[in-house]
Short mmCIF file of C-alpha atoms and ligand atoms in Angstrom, two decimals:
data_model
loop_
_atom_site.label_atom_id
_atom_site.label_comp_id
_atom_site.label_asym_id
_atom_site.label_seq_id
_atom_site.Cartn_x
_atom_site.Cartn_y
_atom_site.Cartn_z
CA UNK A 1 131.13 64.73 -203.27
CA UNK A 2 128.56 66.30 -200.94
CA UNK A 3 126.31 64.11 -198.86
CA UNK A 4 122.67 65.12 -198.19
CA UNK A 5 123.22 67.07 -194.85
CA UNK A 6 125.74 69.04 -196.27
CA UNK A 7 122.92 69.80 -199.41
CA UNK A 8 120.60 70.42 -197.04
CA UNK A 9 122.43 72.64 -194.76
CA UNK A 10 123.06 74.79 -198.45
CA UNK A 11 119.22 74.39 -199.05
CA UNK A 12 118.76 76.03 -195.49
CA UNK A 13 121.45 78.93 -196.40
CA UNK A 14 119.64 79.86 -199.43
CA UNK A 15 116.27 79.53 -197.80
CA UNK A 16 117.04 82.14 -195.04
CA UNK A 17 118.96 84.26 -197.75
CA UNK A 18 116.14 84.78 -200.41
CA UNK A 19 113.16 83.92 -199.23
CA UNK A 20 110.40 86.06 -199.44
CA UNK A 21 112.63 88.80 -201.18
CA UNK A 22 112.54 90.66 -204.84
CA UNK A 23 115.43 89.42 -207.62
CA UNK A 24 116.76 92.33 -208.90
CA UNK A 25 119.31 90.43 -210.84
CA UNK A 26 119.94 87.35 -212.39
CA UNK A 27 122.61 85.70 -214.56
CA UNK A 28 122.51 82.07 -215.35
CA UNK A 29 125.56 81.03 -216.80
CA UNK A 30 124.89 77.82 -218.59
CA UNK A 31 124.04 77.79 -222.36
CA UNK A 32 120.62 76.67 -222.06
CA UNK A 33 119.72 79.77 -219.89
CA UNK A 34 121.79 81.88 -221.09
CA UNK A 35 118.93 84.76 -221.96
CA UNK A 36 116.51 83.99 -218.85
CA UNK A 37 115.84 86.97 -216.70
CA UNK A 38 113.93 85.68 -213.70
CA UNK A 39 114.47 89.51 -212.06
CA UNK A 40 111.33 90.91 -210.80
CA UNK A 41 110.16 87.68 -209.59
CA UNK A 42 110.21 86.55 -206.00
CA UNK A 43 111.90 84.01 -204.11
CA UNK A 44 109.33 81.34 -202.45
CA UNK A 45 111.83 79.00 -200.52
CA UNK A 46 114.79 76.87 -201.16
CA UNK A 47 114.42 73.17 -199.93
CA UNK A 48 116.44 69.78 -200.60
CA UNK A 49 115.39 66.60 -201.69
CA UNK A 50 117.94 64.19 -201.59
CA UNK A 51 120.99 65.70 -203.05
CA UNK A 52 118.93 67.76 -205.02
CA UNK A 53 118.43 71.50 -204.49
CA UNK A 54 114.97 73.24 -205.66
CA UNK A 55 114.52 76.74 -205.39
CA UNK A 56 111.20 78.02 -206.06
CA UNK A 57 110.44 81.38 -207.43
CA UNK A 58 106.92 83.16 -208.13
CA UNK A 59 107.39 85.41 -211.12
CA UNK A 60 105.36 85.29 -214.20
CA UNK A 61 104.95 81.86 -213.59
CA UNK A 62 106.08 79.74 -210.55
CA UNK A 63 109.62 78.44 -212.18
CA UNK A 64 111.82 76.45 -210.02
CA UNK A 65 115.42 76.39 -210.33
CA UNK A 66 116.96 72.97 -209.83
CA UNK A 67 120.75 72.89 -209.06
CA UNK A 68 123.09 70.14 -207.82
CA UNK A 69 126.39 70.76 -206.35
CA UNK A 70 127.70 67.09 -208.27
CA UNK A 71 131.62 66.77 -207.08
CA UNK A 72 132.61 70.13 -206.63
CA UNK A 73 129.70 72.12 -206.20
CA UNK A 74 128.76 75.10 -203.71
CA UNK A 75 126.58 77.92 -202.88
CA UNK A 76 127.84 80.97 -201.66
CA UNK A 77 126.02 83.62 -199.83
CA UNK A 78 127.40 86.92 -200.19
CA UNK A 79 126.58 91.36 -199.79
CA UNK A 80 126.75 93.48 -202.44
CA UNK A 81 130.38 94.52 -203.96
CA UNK A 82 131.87 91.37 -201.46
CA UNK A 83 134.62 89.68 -203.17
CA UNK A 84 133.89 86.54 -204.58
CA UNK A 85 135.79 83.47 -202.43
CA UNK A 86 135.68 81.36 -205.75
CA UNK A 87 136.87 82.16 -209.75
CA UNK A 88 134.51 83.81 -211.37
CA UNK A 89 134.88 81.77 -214.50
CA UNK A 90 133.40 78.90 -212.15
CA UNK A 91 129.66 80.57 -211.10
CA UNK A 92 127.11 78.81 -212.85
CA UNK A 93 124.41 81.30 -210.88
CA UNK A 94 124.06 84.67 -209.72
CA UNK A 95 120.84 85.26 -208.01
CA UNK A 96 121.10 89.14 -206.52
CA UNK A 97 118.36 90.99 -204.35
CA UNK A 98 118.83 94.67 -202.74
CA UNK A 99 120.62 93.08 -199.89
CA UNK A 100 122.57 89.64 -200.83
CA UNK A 101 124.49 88.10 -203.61
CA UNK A 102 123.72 84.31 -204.12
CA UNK A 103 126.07 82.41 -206.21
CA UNK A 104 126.51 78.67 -207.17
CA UNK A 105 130.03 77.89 -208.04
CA UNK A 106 130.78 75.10 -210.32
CA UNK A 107 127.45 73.65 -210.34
CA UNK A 108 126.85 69.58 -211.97
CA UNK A 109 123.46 70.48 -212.81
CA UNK A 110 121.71 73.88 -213.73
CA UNK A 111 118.23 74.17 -215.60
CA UNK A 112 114.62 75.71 -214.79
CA UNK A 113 111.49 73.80 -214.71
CA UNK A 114 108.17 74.96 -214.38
CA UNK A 115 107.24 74.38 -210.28
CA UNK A 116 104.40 71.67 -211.82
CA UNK A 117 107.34 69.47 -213.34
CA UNK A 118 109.35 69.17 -210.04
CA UNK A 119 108.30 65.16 -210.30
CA UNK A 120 110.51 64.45 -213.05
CA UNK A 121 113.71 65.87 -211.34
CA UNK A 122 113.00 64.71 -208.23
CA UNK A 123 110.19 62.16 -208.66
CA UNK A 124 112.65 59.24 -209.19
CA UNK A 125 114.20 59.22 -205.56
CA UNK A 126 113.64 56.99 -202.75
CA UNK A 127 112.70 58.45 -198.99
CA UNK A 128 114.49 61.33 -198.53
CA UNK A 129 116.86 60.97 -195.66
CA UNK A 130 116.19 64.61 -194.34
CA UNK A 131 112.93 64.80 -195.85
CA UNK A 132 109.60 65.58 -193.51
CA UNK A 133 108.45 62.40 -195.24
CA UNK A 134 111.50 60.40 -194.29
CA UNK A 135 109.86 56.77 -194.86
CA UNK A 136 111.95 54.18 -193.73
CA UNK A 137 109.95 51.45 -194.20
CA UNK A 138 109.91 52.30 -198.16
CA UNK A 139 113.47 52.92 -198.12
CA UNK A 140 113.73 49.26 -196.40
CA UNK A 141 111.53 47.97 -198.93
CA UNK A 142 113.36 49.30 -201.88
CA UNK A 143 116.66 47.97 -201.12
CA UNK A 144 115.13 44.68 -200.14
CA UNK A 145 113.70 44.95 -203.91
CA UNK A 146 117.54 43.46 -205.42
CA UNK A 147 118.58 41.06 -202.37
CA UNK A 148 121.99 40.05 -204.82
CA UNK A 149 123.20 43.72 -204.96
CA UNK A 150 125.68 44.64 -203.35
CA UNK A 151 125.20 46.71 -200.33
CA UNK A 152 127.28 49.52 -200.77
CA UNK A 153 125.87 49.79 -204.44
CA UNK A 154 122.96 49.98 -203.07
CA UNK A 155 122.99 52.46 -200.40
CA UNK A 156 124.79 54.94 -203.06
CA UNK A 157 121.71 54.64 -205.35
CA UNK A 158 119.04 57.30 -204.61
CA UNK A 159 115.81 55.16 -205.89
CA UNK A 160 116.66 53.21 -203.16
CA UNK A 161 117.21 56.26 -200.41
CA UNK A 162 117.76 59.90 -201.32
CA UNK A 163 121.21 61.64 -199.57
CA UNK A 164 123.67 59.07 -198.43
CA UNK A 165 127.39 59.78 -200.56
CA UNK A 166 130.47 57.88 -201.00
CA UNK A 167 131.56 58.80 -197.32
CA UNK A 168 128.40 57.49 -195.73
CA UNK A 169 128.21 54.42 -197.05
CA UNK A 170 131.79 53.39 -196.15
CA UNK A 171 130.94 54.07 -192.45
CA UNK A 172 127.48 52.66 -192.83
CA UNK A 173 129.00 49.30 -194.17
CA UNK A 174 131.21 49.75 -190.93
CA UNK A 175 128.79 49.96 -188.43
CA UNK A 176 126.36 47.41 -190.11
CA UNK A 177 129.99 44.79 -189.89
CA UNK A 178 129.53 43.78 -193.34
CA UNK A 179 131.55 43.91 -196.42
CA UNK A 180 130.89 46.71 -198.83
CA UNK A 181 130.43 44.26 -201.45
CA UNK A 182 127.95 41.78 -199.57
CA UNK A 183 124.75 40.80 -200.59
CA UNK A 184 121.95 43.25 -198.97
CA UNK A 185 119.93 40.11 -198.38
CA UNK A 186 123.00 39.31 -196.30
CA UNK A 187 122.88 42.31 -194.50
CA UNK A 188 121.54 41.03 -190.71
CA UNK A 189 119.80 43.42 -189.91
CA UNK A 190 118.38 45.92 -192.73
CA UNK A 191 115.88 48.15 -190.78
CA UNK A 192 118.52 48.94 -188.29
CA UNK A 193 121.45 49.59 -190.84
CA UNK A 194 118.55 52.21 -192.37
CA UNK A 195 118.15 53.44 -189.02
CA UNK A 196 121.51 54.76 -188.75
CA UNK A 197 121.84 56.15 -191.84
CA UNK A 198 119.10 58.13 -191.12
CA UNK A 199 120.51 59.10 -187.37
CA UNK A 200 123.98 60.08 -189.27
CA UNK A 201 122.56 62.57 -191.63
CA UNK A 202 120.25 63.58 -189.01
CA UNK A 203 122.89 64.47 -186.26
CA UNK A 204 125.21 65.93 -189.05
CA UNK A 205 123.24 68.41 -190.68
CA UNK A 206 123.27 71.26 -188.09
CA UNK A 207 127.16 71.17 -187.65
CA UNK A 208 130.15 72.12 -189.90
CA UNK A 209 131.69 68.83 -189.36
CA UNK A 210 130.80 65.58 -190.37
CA UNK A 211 131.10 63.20 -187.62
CA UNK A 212 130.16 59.51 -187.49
CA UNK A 213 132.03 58.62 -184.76
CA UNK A 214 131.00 61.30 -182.44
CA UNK A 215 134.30 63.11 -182.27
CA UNK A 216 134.61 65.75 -183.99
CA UNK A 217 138.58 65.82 -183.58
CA UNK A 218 140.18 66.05 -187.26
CA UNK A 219 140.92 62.91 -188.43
CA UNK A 220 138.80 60.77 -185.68
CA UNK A 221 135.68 61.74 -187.26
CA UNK A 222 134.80 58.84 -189.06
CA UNK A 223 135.32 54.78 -188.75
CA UNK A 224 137.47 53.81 -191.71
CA UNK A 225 136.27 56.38 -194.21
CA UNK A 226 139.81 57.93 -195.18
CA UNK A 227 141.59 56.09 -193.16
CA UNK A 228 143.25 53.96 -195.65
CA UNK A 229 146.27 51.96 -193.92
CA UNK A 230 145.04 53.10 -190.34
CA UNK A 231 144.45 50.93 -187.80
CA UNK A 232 140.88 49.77 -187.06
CA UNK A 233 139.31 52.18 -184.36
CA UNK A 234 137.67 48.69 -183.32
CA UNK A 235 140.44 45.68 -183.54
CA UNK A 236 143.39 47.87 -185.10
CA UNK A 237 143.53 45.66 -188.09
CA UNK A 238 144.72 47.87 -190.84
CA UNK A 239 141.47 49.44 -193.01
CA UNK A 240 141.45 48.32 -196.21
CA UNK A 241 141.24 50.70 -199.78
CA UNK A 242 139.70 49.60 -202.77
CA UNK A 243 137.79 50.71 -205.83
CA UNK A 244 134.34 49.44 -206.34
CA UNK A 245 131.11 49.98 -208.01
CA UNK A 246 129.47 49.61 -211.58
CA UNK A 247 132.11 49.97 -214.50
CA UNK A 248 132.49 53.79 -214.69
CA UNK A 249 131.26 54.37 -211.02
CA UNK A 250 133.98 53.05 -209.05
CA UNK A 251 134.10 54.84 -205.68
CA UNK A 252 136.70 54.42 -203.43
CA UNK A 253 136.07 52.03 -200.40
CA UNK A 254 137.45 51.85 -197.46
CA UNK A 255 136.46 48.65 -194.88
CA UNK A 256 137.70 46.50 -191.98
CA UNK A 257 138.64 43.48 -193.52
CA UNK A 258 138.30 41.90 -189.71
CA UNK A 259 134.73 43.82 -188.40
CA UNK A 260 133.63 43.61 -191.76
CA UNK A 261 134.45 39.46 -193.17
CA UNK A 262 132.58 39.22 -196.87
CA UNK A 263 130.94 36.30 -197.70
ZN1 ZN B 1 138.17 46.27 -187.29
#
């Protein structure tokens, strides 16, 4: 599942690929838009809110094209007549100009909304992590809104804070020492836990790999995400794996069952 830098990094990729130019083609390949033809119109910018991606574009009126990469999800940039690195069964969007090929393979989400409704797509999220109106004061206050939920929960929700995926809020648990499933009125020290999420997704977005460790070495990039079995980077107790979440929602969970004692 893509975490918010690596949405925002494909917000950024689209952004310096269309922007400003003429669609000369368009296919959307979802039932609902089946017959839309947005060619002619022109591409305004692509940006990211939380793990959502809007792409703006002036034509008769200003439409904006919400996607969502979901579990599988990605955006390819490509030239003319280049070979497409993905089935072509699986594009959900083909967004051509004279000089570039944009598709979105396998897509969770696909629909146009006039650029006035953005605030029901995107109106329900919390501070967006990458956002230029990262709040984290409101993203403090939001989680401190259920005290009895547990933390991990939490941090996954995007009311709460807009970006942070299954594999950030294993490590952020980690570095926090608490138990995925503890209390985040339990957490010691909330504003600082927030802090960090915000530094992770902050020093990750500009690079290929995602580090939270600071070593970018396969397999030493993170604390215990993936690392079920492994020793403890810490106190070489072995990491813990475990399902948890909301019936339906389980995630899997990895933790330190000595740097990170529950209750
Ligand atoms: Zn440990």
């Amino acid at each position: 599942m893509p975490e918010g830098d690596t949405v925002w990094r494909a917000a950024r990729q689209l952004d310096r690929a269309l922007t400003g130019k003429t669609l000369t083609r368009t296919d959307l390949r979802v039932p609902a838009y089946a017959t839309w033809d947005l060619s002619g119109g022109t591409v305004a910018e692509t940006i990211s809110r939380g793990k959502h991606l809007l792409t703006r574009i002036d034509a008769d009126q200003r439409w904006t094209l919400h996607t969502h990469l979901k579990m599988e999800g990605g955006w390819r940039i490509l030239r003319p007549g280049q070979r497409w690195p993905r089935p072509g069964h699986t594009a959900r969007v083909v967004l051509e100009t004279a000089d570039t090929v944009a598709v979105g393979f396998q897509l969770g989400i696909v629909e146009i909304v006039a650029r006035d409704d953005e605030p029901e797509i995107v109106g329900h999220l919390g501070p967006d992590l990458l956002g230029p109106d990262w709040d984290a004061a409101e993203a403090v206050r939001r989680l401190r809104d259920q005290p009895r939920r547990s933390v991990k929960d939490a941090l996954l929700d995007q009311r709460n804070l807009a970006g942070i995926g299954n594999l950030y809020a294993n490590e952020l648990c980690f570095v926090a020492g608490v138990a995925p499933e503890s209390a985040v009125g339990d957490v010691p020290d909330l504003p600082r836990l927030v802090g960090r999420a915000h530094q992770m997704l902050d020093l990750n977005r500009h690079r290929a790999v995602q580090s939270t460790t600071g070593d970018l070495a396969r397999g030493r990039s993170t604390w215990v995400h993936a690392r079920g079995g492994q020793p403890c980077r810490r106190c070489g107790t072995r990491i813990v794996e475990t399902s948890l979440g909301p019936e339906g929602q389980e995630r899997v969970t990895y933790h330190c069952p000595s740097c990170q004692p529950s209750g």
